């Protein structure tokens, strides 16, 4: 996986001025009037700070560029407000965000000139306050002073955390680059989910300001009881209609998504192959330190911890005489606890590893993901009830991060397939939405939000700490990586075993791609040496120089880097290219060898078995200005498969007519790949 990250880091490191320009544009874009809602500045600046922490960028130029961008953006917004005044409220599409302009005006009235400084750090108003200052006619000299000083502080606040994160990832990377990649992937997943939620609330919904009223009006004109009930409860004038509408939409999305996944995990479906590929990907990224982190998180999601927090929350609700919410909470948790094992018994889907007994031995859906989503989702609903939307967003972000991390740990540890966790999150979210829909409108049951949050935190800490203290070492053994290697003798492999190996490459999304026409056992160096005799060579590495070849119309085929491809979640261990011998053609052959879970017992030693594809890429040159590789042949001829160059290679024909070459390295001095013979495993990876 580092093959994907290193080119990006190298590109930025070689172009610091370009990185500064990107930060300038991002900082300016977020400060522009209303437009700033659409600009993902946080990910850009935190990412830039991370690269500084990793030692890839010089901090001072980036700091200057970002500060200038923030200053310029606010200055432009001030000018827009100064030039157009109140006309802004009636201009399209700004009129769809009138509520935000009104919030900015209230903020400016309350804080005066210092709102320019404060507002830069307040979500929801930071993209409108400079324009409001212009509309109010704030003195430009005074505004400029506040603008520059706030831009300095804002830059530090955004780049600083990235520098800390980059330094931490760099330190972790010194221990293990794979661990740093896993943690980075987790943070990316959480960030994207939070970002999508933010865009939905701030950007998408305001674009349809009259849709809510139109739908409610349609139901109000109907005379049946159901329509009248919907019209009353979803009336925009109703103080809780927006929350009920959001809950109803979540139900309409999550319930069908759950049952769609049920159909997608049937044998032979692409989702099943995608699950295996993703499991292999995480297997390749596992490290001892990463295992400890993920076991810690997955243990916090165990049944004993969930039960402890459930009892604590239920006891508090009943003690406060919040009878309906308390009963609803207990019904939701008990119903989920019954539903999960019953559905597992109904579906009978095997886990990636043998873990539990009884109904829990089955996999779909993930009990950890489902129960924790319901428990902490309902807690978030109760704590965030009747708060401002930004307070709600913050609370749901914290709880969602916790639940997603637990689900992530189940996939990383191989305890569940990815689809199991997704199904659990969908069902859990649907249960939370149903709870919010039914019990959200209740306003006569007073609950201390701070007290409830404290009970959740204290119970989780006490029960989780006790559970971890007594079971952490045992859990580490339970979730330790499983060996799933199958061993063939040379004869068994060449006679019949080759037919049981994958015939086609499997993408991460489960799609079957080009045929795997090579099965090779031995050292990669020796394979490359034999292939070199027929013109095969290593491709150029990714860099600014090689990447620029894609935008030049005269780039030779052997000067373009290779686009990455995975096989069942694994990255290739060897990539070779061969330019077309005919100078009138503009193409190349590309060979990739991926590691497999098979090994060949040869001369008393175990040798890894690699699976390979050989495809032909034609270099397209539209308008003579670009060079783009396009795969036009997925199956090579006999003379184009370099495995045939190895002495003793054997060719077999599959049922679909494709030929696969079996080859063994003649170098029998290569050491064994493992010190002991692993047990065969039947999970089909």
XYZ file of C-alpha atoms in Angstrom:
685
model
C 0.000 0.000 0.000
C 2.886 2.368 0.547
C 3.364 2.243 -3.224
C 0.225 4.408 -3.474
C 1.236 6.904 -0.783
C 4.906 7.417 -1.609
C 4.293 8.925 -5.085
C 1.929 11.517 -3.582
C 4.413 12.489 -0.889
C 7.252 12.580 -3.409
C 5.227 14.753 -5.793
C 4.449 17.307 -3.074
C 7.978 17.235 -1.686
C 9.377 17.967 -5.161
C 6.905 20.833 -5.678
C 6.715 22.912 -2.484
C 5.609 26.000 -4.407
C 2.656 24.077 -5.799
C 1.749 22.921 -2.288
C 1.839 26.552 -1.152
C -0.450 27.590 -4.023
C -2.926 24.837 -3.146
C -3.006 25.966 0.490
C -3.436 29.586 -0.620
C -6.428 28.707 -2.810
C -8.000 26.477 -0.160
C -7.661 29.094 2.589
C -9.001 31.812 0.308
C -11.857 29.622 -0.892
C -13.134 28.861 2.606
C -13.203 32.586 3.446
C -15.230 33.550 0.376
C -18.805 34.639 1.003
C -21.041 31.497 1.171
C -18.703 29.691 -1.268
C -16.574 28.752 1.733
C -19.202 26.161 2.698
C -18.223 24.104 -0.342
C -14.445 24.223 0.118
C -12.900 21.298 2.087
C -10.185 23.471 3.603
C -9.727 21.403 6.738
C -8.585 18.268 4.921
C -6.182 20.301 2.753
C -4.553 22.256 5.574
C -4.444 19.405 8.073
C -3.009 17.253 5.294
C -0.390 19.897 4.548
C 0.453 20.119 8.250
C 0.768 16.340 8.343
C 3.292 16.483 5.499
C 5.231 19.114 7.453
C 5.252 16.791 10.449
C 6.474 13.970 8.201
C 9.328 16.182 7.026
C 8.060 16.478 3.447
C 7.419 20.247 3.440
C 9.034 23.390 4.837
C 6.624 24.971 7.364
C 7.395 28.671 6.880
C 6.437 29.085 3.176
C 3.277 27.059 3.741
C 2.372 29.156 6.767
C 2.837 32.381 4.773
C 0.820 31.127 1.766
C -2.062 29.963 3.969
C -2.189 33.221 5.918
C -2.213 35.245 2.700
C -4.997 33.092 1.295
C -7.169 33.490 4.402
C -6.566 37.242 4.392
C -7.392 37.599 0.681
C -10.578 35.532 0.990
C -11.915 37.619 3.846
C -11.001 40.839 1.998
C -12.967 39.705 -1.082
C -15.955 38.775 1.104
C -15.790 42.191 2.770
C -15.821 43.870 -0.641
C -18.834 41.784 -1.777
C -20.789 42.842 1.306
C -19.689 46.468 0.962
C -20.615 46.621 -2.727
C -23.984 44.842 -2.742
C -25.323 45.562 0.768
C -28.791 44.073 1.379
C -29.180 43.068 -2.288
C -27.235 39.933 -1.366
C -30.271 38.478 0.393
C -32.297 38.432 -2.819
C -29.547 37.203 -5.156
C -29.559 33.589 -6.355
C -28.251 31.233 -5.004
C -27.428 33.309 -1.914
C -31.116 33.699 -1.095
C -31.246 29.945 -0.371
C -28.816 30.593 2.490
C -30.674 33.555 3.955
C -30.800 31.857 7.347
C -27.005 31.800 7.450
C -26.779 35.489 6.524
C -29.278 36.262 9.280
C -27.207 34.219 11.744
C -24.127 36.172 10.667
C -25.936 39.470 11.205
C -27.008 38.441 14.703
C -23.470 37.320 15.443
C -22.058 40.637 14.197
C -24.567 42.657 16.243
C -23.728 40.700 19.366
C -19.921 40.847 19.073
C -19.332 43.951 16.963
C -15.951 44.349 15.267
C -14.361 41.488 17.167
C -16.813 39.127 15.423
C -14.445 39.193 12.418
C -11.777 37.561 14.589
C -14.081 35.226 16.528
C -16.250 34.358 13.548
C -13.331 32.860 11.622
C -13.335 29.986 14.129
C -17.132 29.502 14.379
C -18.654 26.925 11.985
C -21.672 28.173 10.093
C -20.922 31.903 10.307
C -17.247 32.142 9.328
C -18.121 32.257 5.615
C -20.607 35.143 6.056
C -19.205 37.382 8.835
C -16.687 39.229 6.575
C -19.481 40.016 4.125
C -21.706 41.191 6.972
C -18.891 43.486 8.128
C -18.832 44.988 4.634
C -22.606 45.342 4.569
C -22.468 47.146 7.939
C -19.807 49.556 6.610
C -17.074 48.600 9.088
C -13.970 50.787 8.720
C -11.661 49.089 6.206
C -8.438 49.879 8.083
C -9.786 48.427 11.307
C -11.192 45.475 9.398
C -7.842 44.793 7.730
C -6.003 44.730 11.062
C -8.483 42.223 12.536
C -8.483 40.240 9.300
C -4.700 39.754 9.235
C -4.364 38.909 12.937
C -7.237 36.418 12.816
C -5.770 34.831 9.664
C -2.483 34.248 11.527
C -4.265 32.576 14.443
C -6.534 30.558 12.107
C -3.558 29.263 10.136
C -1.837 28.056 13.286
C -5.053 26.393 14.471
C -5.421 24.461 11.208
C -1.848 23.565 10.318
C -0.733 22.916 13.913
C -2.826 19.764 14.507
C -1.610 18.378 11.188
C 2.008 18.908 12.209
C 1.355 17.060 15.459
C -0.455 14.267 13.594
C 2.315 14.047 11.005
C 4.988 13.863 13.684
C 3.013 11.125 15.438
C 2.501 9.184 12.208
C 6.176 9.631 11.404
C 7.106 8.195 14.792
C 4.647 5.345 14.284
C 6.015 4.854 10.794
C 9.466 4.336 12.264
C 7.942 1.414 14.141
C 5.784 0.220 11.268
C 4.707 1.894 8.041
C 1.777 -0.514 7.839
C 0.480 0.601 11.238
C 0.662 4.237 10.177
C -1.268 3.355 7.023
C -4.007 1.539 8.968
C -4.483 4.427 11.399
C -4.451 6.888 8.518
C -7.138 4.860 6.706
C -9.323 4.825 9.831
C -9.002 8.595 10.248
C -9.823 9.076 6.564
C -13.015 6.973 6.823
C -14.181 8.905 9.885
C -13.333 12.252 8.296
C -15.224 11.482 5.071
C -18.357 10.422 6.947
C -18.300 13.556 9.088
C -17.611 15.739 6.025
C -20.548 14.245 4.108
C -22.841 14.862 7.077
C -21.651 18.469 7.315
C -22.237 19.087 3.613
C -25.706 17.558 3.834
C -26.707 19.860 6.699
C -25.104 23.082 5.484
C -25.144 22.839 1.698
C -27.600 20.323 0.262
C -30.646 20.945 2.443
C -30.679 24.757 1.973
C -30.856 24.256 -1.796
C -34.395 22.914 -1.394
C -35.962 25.421 0.999
C -39.583 24.927 -0.135
C -39.569 21.169 -0.658
C -40.510 20.447 2.957
C -43.552 22.750 2.811
C -44.657 21.419 -0.587
C -44.629 17.796 0.587
C -46.493 18.609 3.797
C -49.018 20.672 1.826
C -49.733 17.705 -0.442
C -50.524 15.496 2.568
C -52.612 18.273 4.168
C -54.911 18.349 1.128
C -55.726 14.660 1.558
C -58.512 13.729 3.927
C -57.411 10.318 5.241
C -56.140 10.087 8.813
C -52.608 9.001 7.922
C -52.096 11.988 5.628
C -53.502 14.386 8.195
C -51.210 12.931 10.891
C -48.195 13.395 8.609
C -49.268 16.956 7.789
C -49.594 17.865 11.482
C -46.349 16.301 12.683
C -44.181 17.284 9.735
C -45.462 20.832 9.427
C -42.428 23.178 9.097
C -43.954 25.242 11.901
C -43.745 22.228 14.204
C -40.565 22.724 16.319
C -39.453 19.111 15.940
C -40.615 18.414 12.403
C -37.073 18.661 10.962
C -35.790 15.997 13.354
C -38.698 13.680 12.582
C -38.194 14.205 8.862
C -34.481 13.370 9.162
C -35.366 10.225 11.141
C -37.906 9.155 8.517
C -35.372 9.674 5.709
C -32.763 7.624 7.560
C -35.277 4.806 7.959
C -36.106 4.901 4.259
C -32.406 4.703 3.402
C -31.045 2.272 5.992
C -33.719 -0.448 5.974
C -33.574 -1.068 2.184
C -29.773 -0.868 2.328
C -29.694 -3.585 4.976
C -31.844 -5.960 2.938
C -29.907 -5.116 -0.221
C -26.773 -6.322 1.551
C -28.583 -9.511 2.546
C -29.043 -10.310 -1.135
C -25.478 -9.329 -2.006
C -23.812 -11.825 0.359
C -25.267 -14.861 -1.404
C -22.584 -17.289 -2.694
C -21.030 -16.152 -5.945
C -22.046 -12.503 -5.644
C -19.393 -9.785 -6.193
C -19.797 -8.607 -2.590
C -18.490 -11.948 -1.339
C -15.363 -11.627 -3.462
C -14.965 -8.019 -2.325
C -15.162 -9.159 1.306
C -12.347 -11.636 0.743
C -10.201 -9.089 -1.083
C -10.620 -6.494 1.674
C -9.871 -9.088 4.344
C -6.648 -9.966 2.524
C -5.783 -6.275 2.315
C -6.055 -5.875 6.090
C -4.161 -9.125 6.636
C -1.243 -7.620 4.749
C -1.350 -4.486 6.949
C -1.496 -6.134 10.362
C 1.237 -5.362 12.911
C 1.645 -6.277 16.611
C 1.068 -2.668 17.698
C -1.923 -2.314 15.391
C -3.357 -5.556 16.775
C -3.179 -4.192 20.324
C -4.953 -0.975 19.354
C -7.726 -2.794 17.507
C -8.158 -5.468 20.197
C -8.504 -2.647 22.729
C -11.286 -1.057 20.664
C -13.073 -4.290 19.819
C -13.043 -5.316 23.500
C -14.822 -2.076 24.395
C -17.594 -3.236 22.063
C -17.992 -6.657 23.697
C -21.330 -7.724 25.122
C -20.359 -7.257 28.764
C -19.444 -3.604 28.166
C -22.555 -2.952 26.093
C -24.691 -4.558 28.825
C -23.081 -2.421 31.521
C -23.683 0.839 29.659
C -27.233 -0.241 28.774
C -28.096 -0.941 32.418
C -26.608 2.378 33.527
C -28.547 4.405 30.939
C -31.824 2.539 31.528
C -31.535 2.952 35.310
C -31.007 6.696 34.922
C -33.974 7.115 32.558
C -36.305 5.266 34.925
C -34.908 7.142 37.936
C -35.814 10.423 36.181
C -39.282 8.955 35.455
C -38.695 9.257 31.723
C -40.885 6.174 31.345
C -41.586 6.286 27.620
C -38.006 6.936 26.590
C -36.734 4.384 29.109
C -39.118 1.714 27.846
C -38.322 2.614 24.235
C -34.595 2.367 24.961
C -34.966 -1.059 26.595
C -37.160 -2.316 23.750
C -34.639 -1.098 21.151
C -31.674 -2.752 22.889
C -33.530 -5.983 23.715
C -35.007 -6.191 20.223
C -31.583 -5.732 18.651
C -30.026 -8.314 20.991
C -32.663 -10.842 19.874
C -32.659 -9.873 16.201
C -28.920 -10.272 15.610
C -28.550 -13.964 16.645
C -31.868 -14.915 15.011
C -30.780 -13.378 11.717
C -27.394 -15.063 11.994
C -29.108 -18.437 12.394
C -31.377 -17.626 9.451
C -28.537 -16.660 7.105
C -25.860 -19.125 8.323
C -22.946 -17.134 6.933
C -19.543 -18.337 8.140
C -17.063 -15.980 9.798
C -13.592 -15.361 8.392
C -12.270 -17.164 11.508
C -13.620 -19.597 14.073
C -14.426 -17.392 17.042
C -17.580 -18.237 18.983
C -20.095 -21.042 19.440
C -23.832 -21.216 18.813
C -25.538 -18.447 16.836
C -22.542 -16.146 17.378
C -20.418 -18.526 15.332
C -22.106 -17.043 12.282
C -21.198 -13.731 10.806
C -24.044 -11.657 9.339
C -24.721 -9.058 10.697
C -21.938 -7.981 13.060
C -23.245 -7.952 16.624
C -20.542 -5.515 17.713
C -21.440 -3.002 14.995
C -25.203 -3.394 15.425
C -25.480 -3.234 19.230
C -22.977 -0.409 19.638
C -24.646 1.603 16.867
C -28.029 1.264 18.603
C -26.708 1.905 22.131
C -24.542 4.932 21.436
C -26.804 6.256 18.702
C -29.748 6.439 21.112
C -27.489 7.970 23.760
C -26.492 10.636 21.224
C -30.169 11.327 20.447
C -30.998 11.746 24.140
C -27.984 13.944 24.900
C -28.336 16.130 21.774
C -32.108 16.580 22.156
C -33.226 20.205 21.690
C -29.669 21.522 21.326
C -28.446 23.678 18.439
C -27.612 21.906 15.209
C -23.888 22.479 15.674
C -24.033 21.009 19.181
C -25.944 18.054 17.756
C -23.387 17.645 14.982
C -20.542 17.627 17.518
C -22.238 15.052 19.746
C -23.135 12.749 16.862
C -19.594 13.096 15.490
C -18.095 11.842 18.765
C -20.446 8.871 19.049
C -20.226 8.010 15.343
C -16.418 8.048 15.524
C -16.493 5.614 18.422
C -18.932 3.203 16.731
C -17.138 3.338 13.362
C -13.817 2.583 15.065
C -15.311 -0.515 16.705
C -16.669 -1.667 13.342
C -13.310 -0.976 11.706
C -11.573 -3.098 14.350
C -13.810 -6.097 13.517
C -12.730 -5.998 9.873
C -9.062 -5.393 10.704
C -8.936 -8.343 13.131
C -10.650 -10.674 10.675
C -13.596 -11.258 13.017
C -16.114 -10.102 10.402
C -16.442 -9.472 6.725
C -16.835 -5.870 5.637
C -20.449 -6.467 4.561
C -21.276 -7.813 8.059
C -20.162 -4.541 9.624
C -21.934 -2.391 7.015
C -25.160 -4.335 7.574
C -24.839 -3.898 11.340
C -24.321 -0.152 10.964
C -27.299 0.148 8.614
C -29.616 -1.803 10.917
C -28.341 -0.007 14.005
C -28.831 3.400 12.374
C -32.369 2.392 11.378
C -33.170 1.461 14.996
C -31.801 4.792 16.223
C -33.844 6.636 13.587
C -36.983 4.751 14.654
C -36.319 5.663 18.298
C -35.772 9.326 17.400
C -38.919 9.363 15.243
C -41.146 7.926 17.975
C -39.621 9.438 21.102
C -37.958 12.584 19.750
C -41.147 14.715 19.893
C -41.582 13.987 23.628
C -40.910 17.209 25.522
C -42.344 16.545 29.003
C -39.662 14.064 30.111
C -36.724 16.097 31.349
C -33.303 14.477 31.125
C -30.048 15.950 32.353
C -27.848 15.833 29.271
C -24.609 16.383 31.164
C -25.590 13.769 33.742
C -26.479 11.220 31.066
C -23.227 11.885 29.188
C -21.322 11.452 32.459
C -23.089 8.146 33.169
C -22.217 6.846 29.699
C -18.563 7.918 30.038
C -18.131 6.633 33.601
C -19.870 3.311 32.943
C -17.910 2.762 29.760
C -14.652 3.558 31.567
C -15.414 1.410 34.625
C -16.887 -1.665 32.924
C -14.606 -1.394 29.894
C -11.514 -0.991 32.071
C -12.483 -3.969 34.222
C -13.175 -6.086 31.131
C -9.895 -5.129 29.476
C -7.921 -5.767 32.661
C -9.089 -9.352 32.867
C -9.376 -10.287 29.198
C -6.963 -8.216 27.084
C -4.178 -10.825 26.873
C -6.684 -13.561 26.132
C -8.268 -11.407 23.429
C -4.873 -10.846 21.809
C -4.479 -14.600 21.476
C -8.037 -14.985 20.208
C -7.602 -12.424 17.466
C -4.020 -13.253 16.494
C -3.496 -13.608 12.733
C -4.566 -16.965 11.365
C -2.370 -18.812 8.923
C -4.401 -19.767 5.883
C -1.663 -21.106 3.635
C -2.185 -24.252 1.584
C 0.782 -26.367 0.593
C 1.115 -28.426 -2.593
C 3.812 -30.779 -3.665
C 5.264 -30.041 -7.087
C 3.538 -33.084 -8.582
C 0.186 -32.385 -6.945
C 0.262 -28.794 -8.113
C 1.247 -29.528 -11.713
C -1.211 -32.392 -12.150
C -4.440 -31.182 -10.526
C -3.766 -28.467 -7.935
C -3.339 -25.701 -10.508
C -7.050 -25.967 -11.349
C -8.111 -24.952 -7.806
C -6.146 -21.695 -7.914
C -7.924 -18.466 -8.951
C -8.428 -18.206 -12.700
C -9.053 -14.453 -12.849
C -7.897 -11.367 -10.986
C -10.367 -10.092 -8.396
C -10.665 -6.353 -7.759
C -11.386 -4.833 -4.339
C -15.013 -4.343 -5.412
C -15.331 -8.058 -6.194
C -15.314 -7.790 -9.992
C -13.475 -10.473 -11.951
C -10.973 -9.019 -14.385
C -8.255 -10.396 -16.697
C -7.181 -14.079 -16.562
C -4.279 -15.107 -14.349
C -2.037 -16.796 -16.911
C 1.026 -17.453 -14.723
C 1.563 -19.644 -11.671
C 5.179 -19.296 -10.566
C 7.009 -20.781 -7.594
C 10.431 -19.458 -6.714
C 12.417 -16.268 -6.383
C 11.271 -13.110 -8.129
C 14.805 -12.048 -8.973
C 15.344 -15.170 -11.010
C 12.025 -14.727 -12.808
C 13.079 -11.180 -13.736
C 16.442 -12.460 -14.991
C 14.823 -14.977 -17.357
C 12.281 -12.385 -18.552
C 15.053 -9.853 -19.217
C 16.425 -12.119 -21.945
C 13.291 -11.368 -23.968
C 13.279 -7.598 -23.346
C 11.251 -7.417 -20.132
C 12.358 -4.687 -17.736
C 11.304 -2.883 -14.584
C 8.906 0.026 -15.239
C 9.813 3.606 -14.247
C 8.875 4.585 -10.708
C 6.249 7.194 -10.020
C 7.661 10.716 -9.779
C 6.881 14.185 -11.064
C 9.017 13.532 -14.127
C 7.418 10.213 -15.053
C 3.876 11.350 -14.194
C 4.265 14.347 -16.495
C 4.632 11.871 -19.343
C 0.867 11.322 -19.317
C 0.305 14.911 -20.496
C 2.878 14.737 -23.282
C 1.975 13.300 -26.649
C 5.391 11.879 -27.481
C 6.131 9.848 -24.345
C 7.481 6.360 -25.208
C 5.444 3.455 -23.762
C 8.354 2.262 -21.626
C 8.686 5.714 -20.009
C 5.194 5.764 -18.499
C 4.707 4.436 -14.941
C 2.314 1.550 -14.344
C -1.149 2.097 -12.924
C -1.733 0.033 -9.756
C -3.857 -3.123 -9.778
C -4.618 -5.451 -6.873
C -5.427 -9.153 -6.879
C -7.785 -10.219 -4.118
C -6.621 -7.344 -1.928
C -2.898 -7.864 -2.498
C -0.457 -5.605 -4.322
C 1.958 -7.057 -6.898
C 5.436 -8.041 -5.726
C 6.891 -7.806 -9.222
C 5.921 -5.641 -12.215
C 7.680 -5.836 -15.582
C 7.044 -4.168 -18.933
C 8.042 -4.944 -22.506
C 7.764 -2.456 -25.351
C 6.202 -3.613 -28.612
C 9.015 -4.799 -30.903
C 7.372 -3.162 -33.906
C 8.428 0.496 -33.858
C 5.259 1.445 -35.771
C 3.133 0.315 -32.855
C 2.704 2.369 -29.712
C 2.064 -0.094 -26.925
C 3.587 -2.341 -24.290
C 3.052 -5.586 -22.451
C 2.659 -5.411 -18.673
C 3.311 -8.337 -16.337
C 2.280 -8.403 -12.684
C 3.003 -11.152 -10.150
C 0.943 -11.162 -6.947
C 1.594 -13.238 -3.821
C -0.964 -15.954 -3.115
C -1.883 -18.065 -0.097
C -0.309 -21.152 -1.686
C 3.179 -22.600 -1.302
C 5.006 -25.341 -3.157
C 7.040 -27.989 -1.309
C 10.166 -28.450 -3.386
C 13.342 -30.260 -2.324
C 12.293 -30.134 1.328
C 11.719 -26.366 1.328
C 8.609 -24.228 1.000
C 8.573 -21.723 -1.843
C 5.910 -19.015 -2.312
C 3.558 -19.388 -5.252
C 2.787 -16.263 -7.263
C -0.146 -15.646 -9.577
C 0.378 -13.407 -12.575
C -1.335 -11.669 -15.456
C 0.073 -10.417 -18.742
C -1.920 -7.705 -20.530
C -1.235 -5.453 -23.470
C -1.695 -1.699 -23.212
C -2.163 0.508 -26.237
C -0.959 4.083 -25.665
C -3.670 6.446 -26.821
C -2.592 9.943 -27.864
C -5.733 12.104 -28.272
C -4.960 15.295 -30.217
C -1.276 14.449 -29.854
C -1.157 16.116 -26.445
C -1.660 13.217 -24.033
C -0.418 9.662 -23.530
C -2.966 7.346 -21.936
C -2.577 3.561 -21.566
C -5.631 1.473 -22.437
C -5.731 -2.289 -21.984
C -6.685 -3.793 -25.344
C -5.597 -7.409 -24.830
C -6.156 -9.381 -21.638
C -4.672 -12.691 -22.763
C -1.128 -12.987 -24.174
C -0.015 -15.288 -26.919
C 2.430 -18.075 -26.109
C 5.406 -15.976 -27.219
C 4.330 -13.016 -25.079
C 4.175 -14.896 -21.768
C 7.639 -14.652 -20.160
C 6.962 -17.622 -17.861
C 7.541 -19.883 -20.855
C 11.210 -18.799 -20.825
C 11.827 -20.633 -17.542
C 13.204 -24.168 -18.072
C 10.653 -26.877 -17.325
C 7.610 -24.605 -17.632
C 4.342 -26.474 -18.213
C 1.319 -25.074 -20.077
C -2.257 -26.107 -19.256
C -5.528 -25.045 -20.859
C -8.517 -24.078 -18.735
C -12.117 -24.872 -19.570
C -12.636 -21.367 -20.999
C -9.753 -21.859 -23.450
C -7.179 -19.632 -21.726
C -3.708 -21.036 -21.193
C -1.891 -20.871 -17.861
C 1.861 -21.437 -17.572
C 3.208 -23.262 -14.508
C 6.866 -22.526 -13.798
C 9.343 -23.336 -11.023
C 12.543 -21.468 -10.320
C 15.509 -23.732 -11.104
C 17.359 -22.182 -8.165
C 16.813 -24.748 -5.415
C 19.104 -22.919 -3.020
C 16.373 -20.406 -2.153
C 15.567 -20.638 1.533
C 12.163 -21.701 2.819
C 9.562 -18.999 3.143
C 8.449 -20.285 6.547
C 10.059 -22.265 9.306
C 7.074 -24.521 9.791
C 4.370 -25.978 7.608
C 1.162 -23.964 8.072
C -2.197 -25.627 8.354
C -4.538 -25.427 5.400
C -7.516 -23.183 5.807
C -10.748 -23.354 3.834
C -11.885 -19.767 3.847
C -11.106 -19.435 0.155
C -8.811 -16.483 0.042
